[in-house]
Amino acid sequence: MAKAATQRPDRVAIVGGGIAGAATALGLQRAARTHQRALEIAILTAAADDVDEGPLLLTAECRARLAALGCRVPASWREGAMAGIEIIGGTTRRRLPYPDGSTWVVDGFPTGPSGRSLVRDLLFSTAHTHGARVIRRRVSALERMAPLAGMPVGRGAGDLVIRSGGAAERFDYAVIATGTGTAGSQLLPGHQPPPLLHGAQARLLT
């Protein structure tokens, strides 16, 4: 998180419209309520940020964390309780049972949205309900500029300028939540994305 001049209320921009961005907004909202701080949160996202394909695994701990953030997990997701994992290597297959059923496989396959999209939309909806503003524009630059003299507290204050879709808006703080893509490196020179690990082919059994 980059820090700018302190204002009341603090204005926070979250760059990234995936699960990380939406969850960050909810976490900040919860922390602000706990510490009685006034925040204005804006989530800047483009269409490409919303492409979250694939199923999602929700453990009992994940569901508890979502509930703590104010998200009501649909009871229908329980229908996909995981029964096991099938590991596939060439012509060899091995099934590993998962007996307790505490982990849910969330996915709308084959006709509905992906599990990642379902969880992301749940987080987004909750964040919006608690006052987060969603801006559907791709961020092109993040710059630090001194506030203009006499500028009132509000959208014109703060020394972090975020440019998106031809518009420029000032914030006090900015959070980069773009995942493993290259957007973070483009906005913050020298930033290194997290490493990726190769995975094995497997199938979830429900």
Short mmCIF file of C-alpha atoms in Angstrom, two decimals:
data_model
loop_
_atom_site.label_atom_id
_atom_site.label_comp_id
_atom_site.label_asym_id
_atom_site.label_seq_id
_atom_site.Cartn_x
_atom_site.Cartn_y
_atom_site.Cartn_z
CA MET A 1 0.00 0.00 0.00
CA ALA A 2 1.37 3.42 -0.97
CA LYS A 3 0.73 6.23 1.52
CA ALA A 4 -0.23 9.78 0.67
CA ALA A 5 -1.25 12.86 2.64
CA THR A 6 -3.68 12.09 5.46
CA GLN A 7 -7.25 13.28 4.86
CA ARG A 8 -10.64 12.76 6.51
CA PRO A 9 -12.15 10.61 5.24
CA ASP A 10 -9.22 8.71 3.78
CA ARG A 11 -9.75 7.81 0.12
CA VAL A 12 -8.48 4.36 -0.90
CA ALA A 13 -8.18 3.05 -4.45
CA ILE A 14 -8.02 -0.70 -5.03
CA VAL A 15 -6.64 -1.57 -8.47
CA GLY A 16 -7.90 -4.99 -9.55
CA GLY A 17 -11.36 -6.47 -9.91
CA GLY A 18 -10.73 -10.09 -8.98
CA ILE A 19 -11.19 -11.95 -5.71
CA ALA A 20 -8.15 -10.24 -4.16
CA GLY A 21 -9.45 -6.73 -4.90
CA ALA A 22 -12.96 -7.39 -3.62
CA ALA A 23 -11.70 -9.16 -0.47
CA THR A 24 -9.27 -6.30 0.20
CA ALA A 25 -12.14 -3.81 0.03
CA LEU A 26 -14.16 -5.84 2.54
CA GLY A 27 -11.19 -6.24 4.87
CA LEU A 28 -10.54 -2.49 4.83
CA GLN A 29 -14.21 -1.74 5.46
CA ARG A 30 -14.27 -4.09 8.44
CA ALA A 31 -11.05 -2.63 9.88
CA ALA A 32 -12.38 0.92 9.42
CA ARG A 33 -15.54 0.09 11.34
CA THR A 34 -13.53 -1.56 14.12
CA HIS A 35 -11.21 1.45 14.51
CA GLN A 36 -13.94 4.03 13.80
CA ARG A 37 -12.15 5.42 10.77
CA ALA A 38 -13.94 6.98 7.82
CA LEU A 39 -12.91 5.49 4.47
CA GLU A 40 -14.05 6.05 0.91
CA ILE A 41 -13.11 2.95 -1.10
CA ALA A 42 -13.09 2.75 -4.88
CA ILE A 43 -12.39 -0.48 -6.79
CA LEU A 44 -11.01 0.16 -10.26
CA THR A 45 -11.51 -2.78 -12.58
CA ALA A 46 -11.62 -3.52 -16.30
CA ALA A 47 -13.48 -6.36 -18.04
CA ALA A 48 -10.31 -8.46 -18.26
CA ASP A 49 -9.93 -8.37 -14.46
CA ASP A 50 -13.23 -10.21 -14.09
CA VAL A 51 -12.13 -13.33 -15.99
CA ASP A 52 -11.68 -15.80 -13.14
CA GLU A 53 -12.11 -19.25 -14.64
CA GLY A 54 -12.19 -22.57 -12.86
CA PRO A 55 -13.73 -24.05 -9.73
CA LEU A 56 -12.94 -22.89 -6.22
CA LEU A 57 -12.47 -24.92 -3.03
CA LEU A 58 -14.07 -23.56 0.12
CA THR A 59 -12.90 -25.15 3.35
CA ALA A 60 -14.70 -24.63 6.64
CA GLU A 61 -12.08 -21.98 7.50
CA CYS A 62 -12.69 -20.19 4.18
CA ARG A 63 -16.42 -20.10 4.83
CA ALA A 64 -15.83 -18.76 8.34
CA ARG A 65 -13.59 -16.00 6.95
CA LEU A 66 -16.21 -15.04 4.37
CA ALA A 67 -18.83 -14.88 7.11
CA ALA A 68 -16.53 -12.66 9.19
CA LEU A 69 -16.33 -10.27 6.22
CA GLY A 70 -20.13 -10.13 6.09
CA CYS A 71 -20.65 -12.49 3.14
CA ARG A 72 -23.59 -14.87 3.29
CA VAL A 73 -22.44 -18.07 1.59
CA PRO A 74 -25.37 -19.63 -0.34
CA ALA A 75 -26.52 -22.91 1.20
CA SER A 76 -26.75 -24.38 -2.32
CA TRP A 77 -22.94 -24.44 -2.52
CA ARG A 78 -22.99 -27.24 0.06
CA GLU A 79 -24.25 -29.61 -2.65
CA GLY A 80 -20.73 -29.78 -4.08
CA ALA A 81 -19.02 -31.23 -0.97
CA MET A 82 -15.76 -32.85 -2.10
CA ALA A 83 -15.62 -36.64 -1.89
CA GLY A 84 -12.10 -37.19 -3.20
CA ILE A 85 -9.34 -36.33 -5.67
CA GLU A 86 -8.37 -38.36 -8.73
CA ILE A 87 -4.73 -37.95 -9.78
CA ILE A 88 -4.04 -38.64 -13.48
CA GLY A 89 -0.55 -39.41 -14.83
CA GLY A 90 -0.57 -40.72 -18.42
CA THR A 91 -2.61 -43.92 -18.33
CA THR A 92 -2.31 -44.22 -14.54
CA ARG A 93 -5.05 -42.97 -12.25
CA ARG A 94 -5.30 -42.97 -8.48
CA ARG A 95 -8.22 -41.92 -6.33
CA LEU A 96 -7.62 -40.34 -2.96
CA PRO A 97 -10.76 -40.29 -0.78
CA TYR A 98 -11.80 -37.12 1.05
CA PRO A 99 -14.29 -38.51 3.55
CA ASP A 100 -15.28 -35.64 5.84
CA GLY A 101 -17.04 -33.52 3.19
CA SER A 102 -16.10 -30.27 4.93
CA THR A 103 -14.61 -28.81 1.73
CA TRP A 104 -17.03 -27.55 -0.90
CA VAL A 105 -16.32 -27.43 -4.64
CA VAL A 106 -17.94 -24.23 -5.91
CA ASP A 107 -18.52 -24.23 -9.67
CA GLY A 108 -21.33 -23.58 -12.13
CA PHE A 109 -19.92 -25.95 -14.78
CA PRO A 110 -21.06 -26.74 -17.45
CA THR A 111 -23.75 -24.08 -17.96
CA GLY A 112 -23.16 -21.50 -15.22
CA PRO A 113 -20.33 -19.17 -14.18
CA SER A 114 -17.08 -20.52 -12.76
CA GLY A 115 -16.64 -21.00 -9.04
CA ARG A 116 -14.07 -18.19 -8.91
CA SER A 117 -16.58 -15.85 -10.56
CA LEU A 118 -19.31 -16.86 -8.09
CA VAL A 119 -17.13 -16.15 -5.06
CA ARG A 120 -15.78 -12.93 -6.60
CA ASP A 121 -19.32 -11.67 -7.28
CA LEU A 122 -20.35 -12.51 -3.70
CA LEU A 123 -17.43 -10.45 -2.37
CA PHE A 124 -18.12 -7.58 -4.78
CA SER A 125 -21.81 -7.47 -3.88
CA THR A 126 -21.05 -7.36 -0.17
CA ALA A 127 -18.38 -4.66 -0.58
CA HIS A 128 -20.77 -2.55 -2.66
CA THR A 129 -23.50 -2.97 -0.03
CA HIS A 130 -21.10 -1.56 2.56
CA GLY A 131 -20.33 1.50 0.43
CA ALA A 132 -17.47 0.61 -1.90
CA ARG A 133 -17.61 2.37 -5.28
CA VAL A 134 -16.85 0.30 -8.40
CA ILE A 135 -15.20 2.11 -11.35
CA ARG A 136 -15.23 0.11 -14.59
CA ARG A 137 -12.06 1.51 -16.17
CA ARG A 138 -8.59 0.11 -16.79
CA VAL A 139 -5.87 1.89 -14.80
CA SER A 140 -3.08 3.25 -17.01
CA ALA A 141 -0.88 5.08 -14.50
CA LEU A 142 -0.33 5.78 -10.82
CA GLU A 143 1.52 9.00 -10.03
CA ARG A 144 2.43 10.99 -6.94
CA MET A 145 1.59 14.70 -7.24
CA ALA A 146 1.39 17.41 -4.59
CA PRO A 147 -2.21 18.37 -3.69
CA LEU A 148 -3.43 21.66 -5.15
CA ALA A 149 -3.45 24.58 -2.71
CA GLY A 150 -6.85 25.19 -1.14
CA MET A 151 -8.30 21.92 -2.43
CA PRO A 152 -11.15 20.83 -0.12
CA VAL A 153 -11.20 17.39 1.46
CA GLY A 154 -12.89 14.98 -0.96
CA ARG A 155 -12.24 13.63 -4.41
CA GLY A 156 -9.79 16.39 -5.26
CA ALA A 157 -7.54 15.77 -2.24
CA GLY A 158 -4.69 13.31 -1.79
CA ASP A 159 -1.33 13.16 -3.56
CA LEU A 160 -1.77 9.82 -5.37
CA VAL A 161 -3.22 10.40 -8.82
CA ILE A 162 -4.69 7.38 -10.61
CA ARG A 163 -5.32 7.74 -14.33
CA SER A 164 -7.89 5.46 -15.94
CA GLY A 165 -9.92 5.68 -19.12
CA GLY A 166 -8.83 9.27 -19.76
CA ALA A 167 -9.87 10.40 -16.26
CA ALA A 168 -7.67 11.29 -13.29
CA GLU A 169 -8.69 11.02 -9.65
CA ARG A 170 -6.78 11.68 -6.43
CA PHE A 171 -6.52 9.23 -3.53
CA ASP A 172 -4.73 9.02 -0.19
CA TYR A 173 -3.82 5.35 -0.53
CA ALA A 174 -3.60 2.82 -3.36
CA VAL A 175 -3.65 -0.98 -3.16
CA ILE A 176 -2.44 -3.04 -6.12
CA ALA A 177 -4.49 -6.27 -6.21
CA THR A 178 -3.88 -7.47 -9.77
CA GLY A 179 -2.73 -11.00 -8.97
CA THR A 180 0.02 -12.66 -11.01
CA GLY A 181 -0.45 -10.50 -14.12
CA THR A 182 1.86 -7.76 -15.37
CA ALA A 183 -0.29 -4.80 -14.31
CA GLY A 184 1.47 -4.44 -10.96
CA SER A 185 4.89 -4.28 -12.63
CA GLN A 186 3.65 -1.65 -15.10
CA LEU A 187 2.18 0.60 -12.40
CA LEU A 188 5.01 0.15 -9.89
CA PRO A 189 8.47 -0.05 -11.54
CA GLY A 190 10.60 -2.67 -9.84
CA HIS A 191 7.59 -4.62 -8.53
CA GLN A 192 7.97 -8.39 -8.92
CA PRO A 193 4.85 -10.58 -9.24
CA PRO A 194 4.58 -13.68 -7.01
CA PRO A 195 6.19 -16.90 -8.33
CA LEU A 196 4.07 -19.55 -10.02
CA LEU A 197 4.32 -23.30 -9.42
CA HIS A 198 3.65 -26.05 -11.97
CA GLY A 199 0.69 -28.22 -11.01
CA ALA A 200 -0.25 -31.83 -11.61
CA GLN A 201 -3.33 -32.86 -13.56
CA ALA A 202 -6.12 -33.89 -11.23
CA ARG A 203 -9.90 -34.09 -11.03
CA LEU A 204 -12.10 -33.19 -8.08
CA LEU A 205 -14.73 -35.76 -7.18
CA THR A 206 -18.02 -34.61 -5.70
#
